[in-house]
C-alpha positions as a printed Julia matrix, in Angstrom:
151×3 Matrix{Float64}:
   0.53  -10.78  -46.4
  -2.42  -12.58  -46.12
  -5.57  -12.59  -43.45
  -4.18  -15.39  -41.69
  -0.66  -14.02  -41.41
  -1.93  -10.35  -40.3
  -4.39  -11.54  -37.81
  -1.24  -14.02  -36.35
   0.55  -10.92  -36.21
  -1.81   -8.64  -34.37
  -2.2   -11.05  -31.64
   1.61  -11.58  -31.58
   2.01   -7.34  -30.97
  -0.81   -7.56  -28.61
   1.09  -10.34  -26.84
   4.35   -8.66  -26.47
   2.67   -5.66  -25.43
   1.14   -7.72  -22.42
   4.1    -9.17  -21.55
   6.21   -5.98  -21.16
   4.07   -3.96  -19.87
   3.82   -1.49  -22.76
   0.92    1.28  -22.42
   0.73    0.3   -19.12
   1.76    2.24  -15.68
   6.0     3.63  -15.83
   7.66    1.6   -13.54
  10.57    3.1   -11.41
  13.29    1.08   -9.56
  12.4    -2.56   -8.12
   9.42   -2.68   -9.76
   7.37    0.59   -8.31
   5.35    2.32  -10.73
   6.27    5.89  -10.46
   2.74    7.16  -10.19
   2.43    5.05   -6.75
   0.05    6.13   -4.51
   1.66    3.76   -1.37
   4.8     2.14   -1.76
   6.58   -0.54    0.83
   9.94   -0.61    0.72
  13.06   -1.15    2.59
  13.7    -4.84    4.17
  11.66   -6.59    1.99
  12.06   -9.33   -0.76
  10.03   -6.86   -3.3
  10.21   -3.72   -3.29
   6.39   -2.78   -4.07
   4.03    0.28   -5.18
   0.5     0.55   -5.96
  -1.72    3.75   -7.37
  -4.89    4.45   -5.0
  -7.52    2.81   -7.47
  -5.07   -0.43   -6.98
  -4.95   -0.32   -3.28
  -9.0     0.25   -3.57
  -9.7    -2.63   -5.69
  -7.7    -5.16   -2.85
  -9.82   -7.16   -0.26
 -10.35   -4.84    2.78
 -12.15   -5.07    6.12
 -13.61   -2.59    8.86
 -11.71   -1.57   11.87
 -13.11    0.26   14.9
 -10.68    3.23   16.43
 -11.13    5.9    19.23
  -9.33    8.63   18.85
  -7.94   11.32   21.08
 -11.35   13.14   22.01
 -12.96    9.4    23.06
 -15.29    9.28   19.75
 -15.21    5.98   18.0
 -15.26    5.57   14.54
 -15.31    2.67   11.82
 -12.82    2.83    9.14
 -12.52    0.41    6.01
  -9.27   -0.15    4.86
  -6.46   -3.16    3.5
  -5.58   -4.53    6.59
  -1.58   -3.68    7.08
  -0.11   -7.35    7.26
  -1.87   -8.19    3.7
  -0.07   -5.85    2.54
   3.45   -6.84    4.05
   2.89  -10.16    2.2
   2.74   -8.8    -0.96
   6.23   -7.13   -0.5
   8.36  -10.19    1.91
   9.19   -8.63    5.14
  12.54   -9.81    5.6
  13.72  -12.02    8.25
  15.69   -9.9    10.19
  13.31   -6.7     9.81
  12.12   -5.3    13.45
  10.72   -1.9    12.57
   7.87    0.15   10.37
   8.39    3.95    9.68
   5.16    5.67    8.25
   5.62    8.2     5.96
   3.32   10.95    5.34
   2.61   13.0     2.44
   4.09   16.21    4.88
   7.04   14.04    5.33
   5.97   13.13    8.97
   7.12    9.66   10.08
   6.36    7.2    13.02
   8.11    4.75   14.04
   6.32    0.86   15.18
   7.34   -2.79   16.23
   6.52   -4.37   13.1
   6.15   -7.36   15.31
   3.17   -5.35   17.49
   1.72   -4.67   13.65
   2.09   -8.33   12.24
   0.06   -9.36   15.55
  -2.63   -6.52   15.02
  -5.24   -7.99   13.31
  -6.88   -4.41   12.66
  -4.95   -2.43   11.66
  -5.44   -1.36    8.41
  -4.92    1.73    5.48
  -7.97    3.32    5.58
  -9.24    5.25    2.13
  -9.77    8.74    3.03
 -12.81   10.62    1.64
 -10.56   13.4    -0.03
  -8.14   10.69   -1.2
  -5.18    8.73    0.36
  -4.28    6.89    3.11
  -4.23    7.27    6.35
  -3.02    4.73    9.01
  -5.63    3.25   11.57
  -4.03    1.12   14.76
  -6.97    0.43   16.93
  -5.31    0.62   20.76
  -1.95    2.13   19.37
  -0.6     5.46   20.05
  -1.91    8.34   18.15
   1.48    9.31   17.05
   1.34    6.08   15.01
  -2.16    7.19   13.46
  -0.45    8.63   10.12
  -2.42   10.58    7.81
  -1.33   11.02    4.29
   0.55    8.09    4.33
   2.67    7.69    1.24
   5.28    4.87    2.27
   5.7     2.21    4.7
   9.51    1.13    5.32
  10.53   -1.35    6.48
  13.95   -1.67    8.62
């Protein structure tokens, strides 16, 4: 073969690599890369997962909470609706469980969330998620969050 026809084919390989995803993250069912960090699923038009550096690397803002012993603290995080977007709450859907990393799980209104501005998942400083819902219930304030579904 000659230059012309190797260098075509080297972009083609590098091109079908792209496209399927090879060398990239293992996906698992609907899309989730096995290796996710936070998934949503459930009641939604996309099932979807991302690893922590993903979830890092998205737009976030700052959100002020008070917890239980009356100290407030500011915690940076994607704000929860952005990320409901990205997977297509489904029409008829009426509830969020959180689902920690000890298998812990809180139930909310996902109306009361989709109207909370704030409320975010925060990065925590030893890695993870965690739930912040400024004015919410402290049962609500998951920690280790691993999944969000939505029923």
């Amino acid at each position: 073969m000659g230059k012309k026809a190797l260098s075509l084919l080297a972009v083609l390989i590098v091109l079908v690599c792209a496209m399927t995803g090879c060398g990239g993250t293992p996906q698992g069912s609907g899309g989730v890369p096995e290796d996710a960090a936070l998934k949503i699923t459930g009641n939604v038009t996309n099932e979807v997962g991302w690893t922590e550096e993903d979830v890092r690397a998205m737009d976030t803002i700052d959100a002020e909470s008070t917890n239980k012993d009356g100290e407030t603290k500011t915690y940076t995080g994607v704000p929860i609706g952005a990320l409901l977007e990205l997977a297509g709450v489904g029409a008829d859907a009426t509830t969020l469980t959180y689902v920690a990393d000890d298998d812990y799980t809180a139930d909310v209104a996902l109306s009361d969330v989709q109207a909370c501005g704030d409320c975010i998942v925060s990065f925590r400083n030893q890695g993870g998620f965690s739930i912040v819902m400024p004015g919410f219930p402290g049962n609500v304030q998951v920690k280790g969050v691993v999944e969000i579904q939505i029923k």
